[in-house]
CSV table of C-alpha atoms in Angstrom, one decimal:
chain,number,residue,atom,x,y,z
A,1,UNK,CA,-11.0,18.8,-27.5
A,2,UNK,CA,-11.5,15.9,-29.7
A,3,UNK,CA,-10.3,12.3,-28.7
A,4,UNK,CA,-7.6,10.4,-31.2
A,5,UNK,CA,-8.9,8.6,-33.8
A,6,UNK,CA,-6.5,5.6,-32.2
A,7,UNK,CA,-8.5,4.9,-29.1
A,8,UNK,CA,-9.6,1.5,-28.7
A,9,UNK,CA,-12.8,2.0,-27.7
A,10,UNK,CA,-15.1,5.2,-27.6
A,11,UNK,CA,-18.4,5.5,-25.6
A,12,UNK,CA,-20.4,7.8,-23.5
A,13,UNK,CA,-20.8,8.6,-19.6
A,14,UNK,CA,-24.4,7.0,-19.2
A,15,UNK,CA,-24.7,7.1,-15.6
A,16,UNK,CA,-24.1,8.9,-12.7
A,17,UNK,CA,-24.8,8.0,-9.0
A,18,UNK,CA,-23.5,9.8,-5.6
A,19,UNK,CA,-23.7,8.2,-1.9
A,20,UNK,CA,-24.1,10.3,0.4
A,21,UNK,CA,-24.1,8.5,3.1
A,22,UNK,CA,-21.9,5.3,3.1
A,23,UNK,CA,-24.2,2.3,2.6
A,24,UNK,CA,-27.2,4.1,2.3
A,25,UNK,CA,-29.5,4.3,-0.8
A,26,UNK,CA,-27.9,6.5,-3.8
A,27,UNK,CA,-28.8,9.4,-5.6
A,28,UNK,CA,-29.1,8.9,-9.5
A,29,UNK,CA,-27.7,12.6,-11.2
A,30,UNK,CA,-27.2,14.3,-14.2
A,31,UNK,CA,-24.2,16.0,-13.4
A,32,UNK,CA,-21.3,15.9,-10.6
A,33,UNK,CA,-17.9,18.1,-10.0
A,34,UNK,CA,-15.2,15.7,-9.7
A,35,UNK,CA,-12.5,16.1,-7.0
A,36,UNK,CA,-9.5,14.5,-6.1
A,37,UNK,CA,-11.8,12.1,-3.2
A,38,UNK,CA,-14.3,11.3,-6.1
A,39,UNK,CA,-17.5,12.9,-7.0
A,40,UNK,CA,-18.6,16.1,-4.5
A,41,UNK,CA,-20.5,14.1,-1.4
A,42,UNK,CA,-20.2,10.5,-2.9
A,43,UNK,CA,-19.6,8.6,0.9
A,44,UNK,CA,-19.1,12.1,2.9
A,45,UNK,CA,-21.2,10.7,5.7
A,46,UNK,CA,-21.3,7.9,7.1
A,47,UNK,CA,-23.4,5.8,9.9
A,48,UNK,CA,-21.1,4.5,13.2
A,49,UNK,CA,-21.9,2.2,16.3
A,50,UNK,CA,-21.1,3.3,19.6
A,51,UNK,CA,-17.7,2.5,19.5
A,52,UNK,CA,-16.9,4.4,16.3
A,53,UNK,CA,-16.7,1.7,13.8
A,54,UNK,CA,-18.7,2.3,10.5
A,55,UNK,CA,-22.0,0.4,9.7
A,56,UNK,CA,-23.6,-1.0,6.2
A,57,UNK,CA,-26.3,-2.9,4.7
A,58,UNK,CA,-24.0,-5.9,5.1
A,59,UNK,CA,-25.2,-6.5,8.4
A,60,UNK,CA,-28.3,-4.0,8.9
A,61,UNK,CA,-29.7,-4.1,5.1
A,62,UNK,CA,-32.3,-1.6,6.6
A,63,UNK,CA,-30.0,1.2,5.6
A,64,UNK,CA,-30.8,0.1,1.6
A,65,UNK,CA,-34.2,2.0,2.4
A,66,UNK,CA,-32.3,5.3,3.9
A,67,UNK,CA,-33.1,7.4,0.5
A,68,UNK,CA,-30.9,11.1,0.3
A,69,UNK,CA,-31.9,14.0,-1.2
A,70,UNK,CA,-29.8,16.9,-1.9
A,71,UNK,CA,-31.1,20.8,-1.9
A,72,UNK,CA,-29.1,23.8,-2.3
A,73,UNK,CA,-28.2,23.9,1.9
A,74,UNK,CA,-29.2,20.2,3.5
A,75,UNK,CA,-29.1,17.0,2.9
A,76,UNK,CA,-32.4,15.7,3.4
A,77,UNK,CA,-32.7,11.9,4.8
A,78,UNK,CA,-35.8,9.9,4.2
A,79,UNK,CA,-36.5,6.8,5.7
A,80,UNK,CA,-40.3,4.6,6.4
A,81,UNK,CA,-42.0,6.1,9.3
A,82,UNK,CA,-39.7,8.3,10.0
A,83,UNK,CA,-40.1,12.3,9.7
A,84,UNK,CA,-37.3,13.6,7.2
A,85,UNK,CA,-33.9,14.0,8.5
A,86,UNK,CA,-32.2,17.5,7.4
A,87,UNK,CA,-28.3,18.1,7.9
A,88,UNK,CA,-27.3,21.0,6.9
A,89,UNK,CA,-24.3,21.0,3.9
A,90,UNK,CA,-22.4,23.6,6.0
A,91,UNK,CA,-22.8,21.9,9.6
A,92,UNK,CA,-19.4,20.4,11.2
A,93,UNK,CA,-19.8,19.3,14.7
A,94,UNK,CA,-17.6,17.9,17.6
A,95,UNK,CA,-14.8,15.7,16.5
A,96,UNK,CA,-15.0,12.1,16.9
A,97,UNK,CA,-12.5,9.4,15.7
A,98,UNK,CA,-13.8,7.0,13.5
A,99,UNK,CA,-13.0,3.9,12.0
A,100,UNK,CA,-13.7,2.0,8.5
A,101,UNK,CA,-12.3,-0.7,7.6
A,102,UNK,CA,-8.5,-1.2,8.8
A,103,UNK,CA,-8.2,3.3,8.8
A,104,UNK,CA,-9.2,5.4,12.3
A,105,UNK,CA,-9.5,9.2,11.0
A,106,UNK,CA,-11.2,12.2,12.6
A,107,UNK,CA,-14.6,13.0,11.8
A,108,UNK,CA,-17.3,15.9,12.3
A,109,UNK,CA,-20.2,14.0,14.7
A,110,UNK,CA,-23.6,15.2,13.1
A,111,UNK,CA,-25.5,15.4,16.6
A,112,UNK,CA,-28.0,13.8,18.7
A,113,UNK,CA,-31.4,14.6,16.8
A,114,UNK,CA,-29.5,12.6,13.3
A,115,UNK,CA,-28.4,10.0,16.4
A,116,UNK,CA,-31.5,9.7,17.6
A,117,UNK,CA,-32.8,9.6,14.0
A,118,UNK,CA,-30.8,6.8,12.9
A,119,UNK,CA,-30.8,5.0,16.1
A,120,UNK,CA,-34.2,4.5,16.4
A,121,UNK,CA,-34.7,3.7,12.4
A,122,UNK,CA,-31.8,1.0,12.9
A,123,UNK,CA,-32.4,-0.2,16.1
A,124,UNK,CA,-29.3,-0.2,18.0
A,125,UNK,CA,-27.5,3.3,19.0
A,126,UNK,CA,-25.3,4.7,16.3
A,127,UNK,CA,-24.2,8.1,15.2
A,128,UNK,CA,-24.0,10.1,12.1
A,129,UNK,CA,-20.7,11.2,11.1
A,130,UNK,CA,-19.2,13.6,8.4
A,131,UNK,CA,-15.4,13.5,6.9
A,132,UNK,CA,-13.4,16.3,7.8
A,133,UNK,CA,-11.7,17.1,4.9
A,134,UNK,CA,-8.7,18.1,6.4
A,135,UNK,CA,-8.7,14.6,6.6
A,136,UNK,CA,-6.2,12.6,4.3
A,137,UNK,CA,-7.2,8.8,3.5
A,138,UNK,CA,-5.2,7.2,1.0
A,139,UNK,CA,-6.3,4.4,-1.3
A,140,UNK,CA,-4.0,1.7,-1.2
A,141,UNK,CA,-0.6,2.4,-2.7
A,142,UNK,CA,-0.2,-1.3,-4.0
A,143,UNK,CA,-3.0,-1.2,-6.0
A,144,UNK,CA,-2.4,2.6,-7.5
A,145,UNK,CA,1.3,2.2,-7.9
A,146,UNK,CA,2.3,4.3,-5.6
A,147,UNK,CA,-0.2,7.3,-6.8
A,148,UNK,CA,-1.3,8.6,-3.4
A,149,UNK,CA,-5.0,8.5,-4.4
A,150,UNK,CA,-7.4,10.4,-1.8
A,151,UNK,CA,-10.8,9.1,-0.4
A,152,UNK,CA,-13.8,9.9,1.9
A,153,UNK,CA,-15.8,7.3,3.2
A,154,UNK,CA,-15.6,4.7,0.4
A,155,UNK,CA,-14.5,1.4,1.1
A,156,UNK,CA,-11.1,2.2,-0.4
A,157,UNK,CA,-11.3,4.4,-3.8
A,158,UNK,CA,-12.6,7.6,-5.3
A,159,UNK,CA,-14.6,5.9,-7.6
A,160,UNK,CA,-16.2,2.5,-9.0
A,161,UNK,CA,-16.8,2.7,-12.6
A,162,UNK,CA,-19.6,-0.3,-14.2
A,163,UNK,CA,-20.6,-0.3,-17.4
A,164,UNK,CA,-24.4,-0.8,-18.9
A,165,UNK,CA,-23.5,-3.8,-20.8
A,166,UNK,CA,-21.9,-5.3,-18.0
A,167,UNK,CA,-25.5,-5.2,-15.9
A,168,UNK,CA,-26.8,-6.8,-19.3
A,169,UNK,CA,-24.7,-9.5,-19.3
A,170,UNK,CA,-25.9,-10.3,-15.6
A,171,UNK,CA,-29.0,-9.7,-15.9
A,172,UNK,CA,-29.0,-12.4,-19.3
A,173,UNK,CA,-27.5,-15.2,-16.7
A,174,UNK,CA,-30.3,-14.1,-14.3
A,175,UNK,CA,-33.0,-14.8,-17.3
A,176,UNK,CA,-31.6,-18.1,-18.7
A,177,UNK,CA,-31.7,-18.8,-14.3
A,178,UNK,CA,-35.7,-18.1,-14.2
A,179,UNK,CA,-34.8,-14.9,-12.2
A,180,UNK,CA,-35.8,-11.4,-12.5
A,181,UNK,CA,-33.4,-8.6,-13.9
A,182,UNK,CA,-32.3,-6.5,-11.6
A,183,UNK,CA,-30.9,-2.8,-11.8
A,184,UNK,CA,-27.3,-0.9,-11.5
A,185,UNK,CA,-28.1,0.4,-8.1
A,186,UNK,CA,-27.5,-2.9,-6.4
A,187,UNK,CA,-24.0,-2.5,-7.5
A,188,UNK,CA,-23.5,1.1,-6.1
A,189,UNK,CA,-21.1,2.6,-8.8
A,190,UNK,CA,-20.3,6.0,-9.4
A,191,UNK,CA,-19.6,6.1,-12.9
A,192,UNK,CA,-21.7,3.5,-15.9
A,193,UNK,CA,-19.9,3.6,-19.2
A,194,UNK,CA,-22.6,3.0,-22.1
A,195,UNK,CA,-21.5,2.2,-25.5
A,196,UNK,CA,-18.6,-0.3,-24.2
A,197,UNK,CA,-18.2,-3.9,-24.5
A,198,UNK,CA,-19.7,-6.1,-21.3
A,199,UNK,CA,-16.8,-5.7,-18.7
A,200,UNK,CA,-14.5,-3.3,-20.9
A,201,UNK,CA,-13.7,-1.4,-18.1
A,202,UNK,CA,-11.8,-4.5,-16.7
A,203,UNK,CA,-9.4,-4.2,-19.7
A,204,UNK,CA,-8.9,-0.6,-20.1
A,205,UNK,CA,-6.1,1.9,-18.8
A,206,UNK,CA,-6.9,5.2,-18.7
A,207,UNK,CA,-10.2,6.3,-19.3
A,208,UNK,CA,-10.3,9.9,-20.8
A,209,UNK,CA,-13.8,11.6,-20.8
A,210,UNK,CA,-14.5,14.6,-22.9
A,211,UNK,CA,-16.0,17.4,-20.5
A,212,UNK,CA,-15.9,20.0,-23.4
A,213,UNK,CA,-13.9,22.2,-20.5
A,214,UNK,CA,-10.6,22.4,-22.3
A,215,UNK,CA,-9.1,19.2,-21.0
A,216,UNK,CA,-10.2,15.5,-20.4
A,217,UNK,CA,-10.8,14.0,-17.5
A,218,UNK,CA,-8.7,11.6,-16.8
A,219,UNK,CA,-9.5,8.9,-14.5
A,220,UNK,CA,-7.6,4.9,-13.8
A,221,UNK,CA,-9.2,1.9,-13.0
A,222,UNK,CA,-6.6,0.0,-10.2
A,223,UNK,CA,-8.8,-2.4,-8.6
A,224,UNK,CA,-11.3,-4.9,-9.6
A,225,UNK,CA,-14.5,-4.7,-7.1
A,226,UNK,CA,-14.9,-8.0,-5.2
A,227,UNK,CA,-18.6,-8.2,-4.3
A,228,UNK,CA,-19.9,-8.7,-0.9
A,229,UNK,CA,-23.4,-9.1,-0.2
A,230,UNK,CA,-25.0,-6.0,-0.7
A,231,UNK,CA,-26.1,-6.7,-4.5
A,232,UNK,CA,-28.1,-9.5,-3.3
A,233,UNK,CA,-30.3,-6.4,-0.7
A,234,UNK,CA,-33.3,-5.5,-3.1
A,235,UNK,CA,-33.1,-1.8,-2.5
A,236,UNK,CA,-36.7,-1.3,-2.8
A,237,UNK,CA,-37.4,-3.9,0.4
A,238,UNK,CA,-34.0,-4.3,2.1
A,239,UNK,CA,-35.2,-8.1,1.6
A,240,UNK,CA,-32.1,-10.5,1.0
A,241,UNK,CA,-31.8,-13.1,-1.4
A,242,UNK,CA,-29.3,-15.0,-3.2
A,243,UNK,CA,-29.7,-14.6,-6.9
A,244,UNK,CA,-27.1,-11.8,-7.6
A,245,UNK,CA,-24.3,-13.9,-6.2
A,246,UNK,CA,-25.4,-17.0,-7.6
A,247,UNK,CA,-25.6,-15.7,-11.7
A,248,UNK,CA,-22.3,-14.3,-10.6
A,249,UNK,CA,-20.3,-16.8,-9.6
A,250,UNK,CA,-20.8,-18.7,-12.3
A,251,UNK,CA,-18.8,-16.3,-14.7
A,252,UNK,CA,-17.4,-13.8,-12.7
A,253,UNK,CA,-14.6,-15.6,-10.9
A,254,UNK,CA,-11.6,-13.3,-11.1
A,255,UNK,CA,-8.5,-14.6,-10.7
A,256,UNK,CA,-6.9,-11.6,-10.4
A,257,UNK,CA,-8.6,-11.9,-6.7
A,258,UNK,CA,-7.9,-14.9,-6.0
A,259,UNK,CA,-11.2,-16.5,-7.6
A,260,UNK,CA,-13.5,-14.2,-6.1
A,261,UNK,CA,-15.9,-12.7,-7.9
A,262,UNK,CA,-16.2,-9.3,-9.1
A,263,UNK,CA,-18.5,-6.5,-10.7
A,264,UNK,CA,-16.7,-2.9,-12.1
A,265,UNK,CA,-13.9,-1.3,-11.1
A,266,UNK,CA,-12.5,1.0,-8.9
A,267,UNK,CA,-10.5,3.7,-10.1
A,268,UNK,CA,-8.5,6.8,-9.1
A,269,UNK,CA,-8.5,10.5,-10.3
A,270,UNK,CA,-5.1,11.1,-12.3
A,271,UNK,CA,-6.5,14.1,-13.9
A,272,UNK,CA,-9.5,17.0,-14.3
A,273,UNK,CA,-10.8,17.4,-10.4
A,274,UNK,CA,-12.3,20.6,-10.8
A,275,UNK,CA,-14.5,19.4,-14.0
A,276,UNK,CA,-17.9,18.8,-14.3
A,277,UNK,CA,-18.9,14.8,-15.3
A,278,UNK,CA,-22.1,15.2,-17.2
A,279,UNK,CA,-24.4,12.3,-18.3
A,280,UNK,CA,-23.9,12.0,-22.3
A,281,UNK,CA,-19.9,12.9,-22.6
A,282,UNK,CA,-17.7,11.1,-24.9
A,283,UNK,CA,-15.3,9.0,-23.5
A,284,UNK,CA,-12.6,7.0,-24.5
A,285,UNK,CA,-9.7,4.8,-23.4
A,286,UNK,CA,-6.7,1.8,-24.6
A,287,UNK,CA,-7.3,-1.7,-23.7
A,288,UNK,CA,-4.3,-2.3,-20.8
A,289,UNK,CA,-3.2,-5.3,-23.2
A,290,UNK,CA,-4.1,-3.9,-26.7
């Protein structure tokens, strides 16, 4: 397939990250089969206290050093001074009801020894959790006009699209600040467009995205992404600081939200789940106002 000539803006897929487990370090990859939820295991675990509801670095930024890996059968869980973690891709488990954010759903409890593992890394009891996918979590109707969007464990979309000139942008306010650039992984997105204007994918509707598979991908941004925290956590130290934030409020005020500010985009799947999203595809989309 080729894209129109018309398109307002053409660039590649640059990045791709997964999350395994919800709030926990990310996996940078080269490839990743999209589904209806997002990319296969972005946010298909996730880390509960003892009463069920879900955890994140917002409060215990010791998860940022939790590091995944992925092999053929387990996901492997690395964390300082701890012996790896392995959880098999296949396991399920005893059903436990969970909650994140405002939804309760069912979920498959991982055991004691990834309790025990996490519990003891974190320093208060907690439990490791899996979705059940016969689960169905819908991202907010308001905000995807009406499209009954799917999700796992994300805070409330498939997918959060950035883009690499948006980080460059940032990290320019952080220089002419005296601070130190920092990288995309702070901001925990799925998909980074490269070849884009800073911030395009603000402005676009659909993005299509050439898998060479016989069809685009299709995917909609619905949402901008009002930052918490988190992208002040150095990843490498779990060490908090204030810099992010700072260089962000100072031009990313959004008043689509209200003032907050705000850092990518989350989008839905409209079309292609089933395709492989490869680091390097074309991709192209209409600005929303063009």
């Amino acid at each position: 397939m080729s894209f129109p000539a018309d398109f307002d803006l053409a660039g590649t897929v640059a990045r791709l990250f997964i999350h395994p487990v919800k709030s926990c370090a990310g996996i940078e990859v080269q490839q990743a089969l999209l589904t209806d939820t997002g990319l296969e295991w972005d946010r298909a675990w996730m880390v509960v206290d003892a009463q069920g509801a879900f955890l994140t670095q917002r409060a215990l930024p010791r998860m940022a050093l939790v590091r995944p890996q992925m092999t053929a059968a387990d996901l492997v869980l690395h964390a300082p001074g701890q012996a790896p973690l392995k959880v098999p891709l296949a396991a399920t488990g005893l059903t436990a009801a969970v909650r994140v954010w405002n939804d309760t759903v069912a979920a498959w409890d991982m055991g004691d020894a990834a309790a025990q593992w996490f519990s003891g890394f974190l320093g208060q009891p907690c439990r490791l959790v899996r979705f059940d996918p016969a689960q169905r979590r819908l991202s907010s109707l308001e905000w995807t006009g009406g499209a009954e969007a799917p999700n796992q464990f994300a805070d409330g979309f498939p997918l959060l699209v950035a883009s690499t000139a948006g980080l460059d942008a940032l990290n320019a306010q952080l220089a002419a600040a005296g601070q130190g650039a920092v990288g995309m992984e702070r901001f925990r997105p799925n998909l980074v467009l490269g070849g884009v204007e800073a911030h395009d994918e603000d402005r676009v509707d659909l993005l299509h995205i050439d898998t060479g598979a016989g069809g685009a991908v299709q995917l909609q941004p619905v949402k901008p992404c009002v930052r918490c925290p988190i992208p002040d956590i150095d990843p490498a130290s779990a060490e908090r600081g204030t810099q992010v934030g700072d260089a962000l409020r100072r031009y990313r005020q959004d008043a689509r939200m209200g003032g907050a500010i705000t850092f990518g985009m989350n989008a839905i799947v409209r079309r292609g789940a089933g395709q492989v999203l490869c680091v390097g595809q074309p991709l192209g989309a209409h600005y929303r106002f063009g």
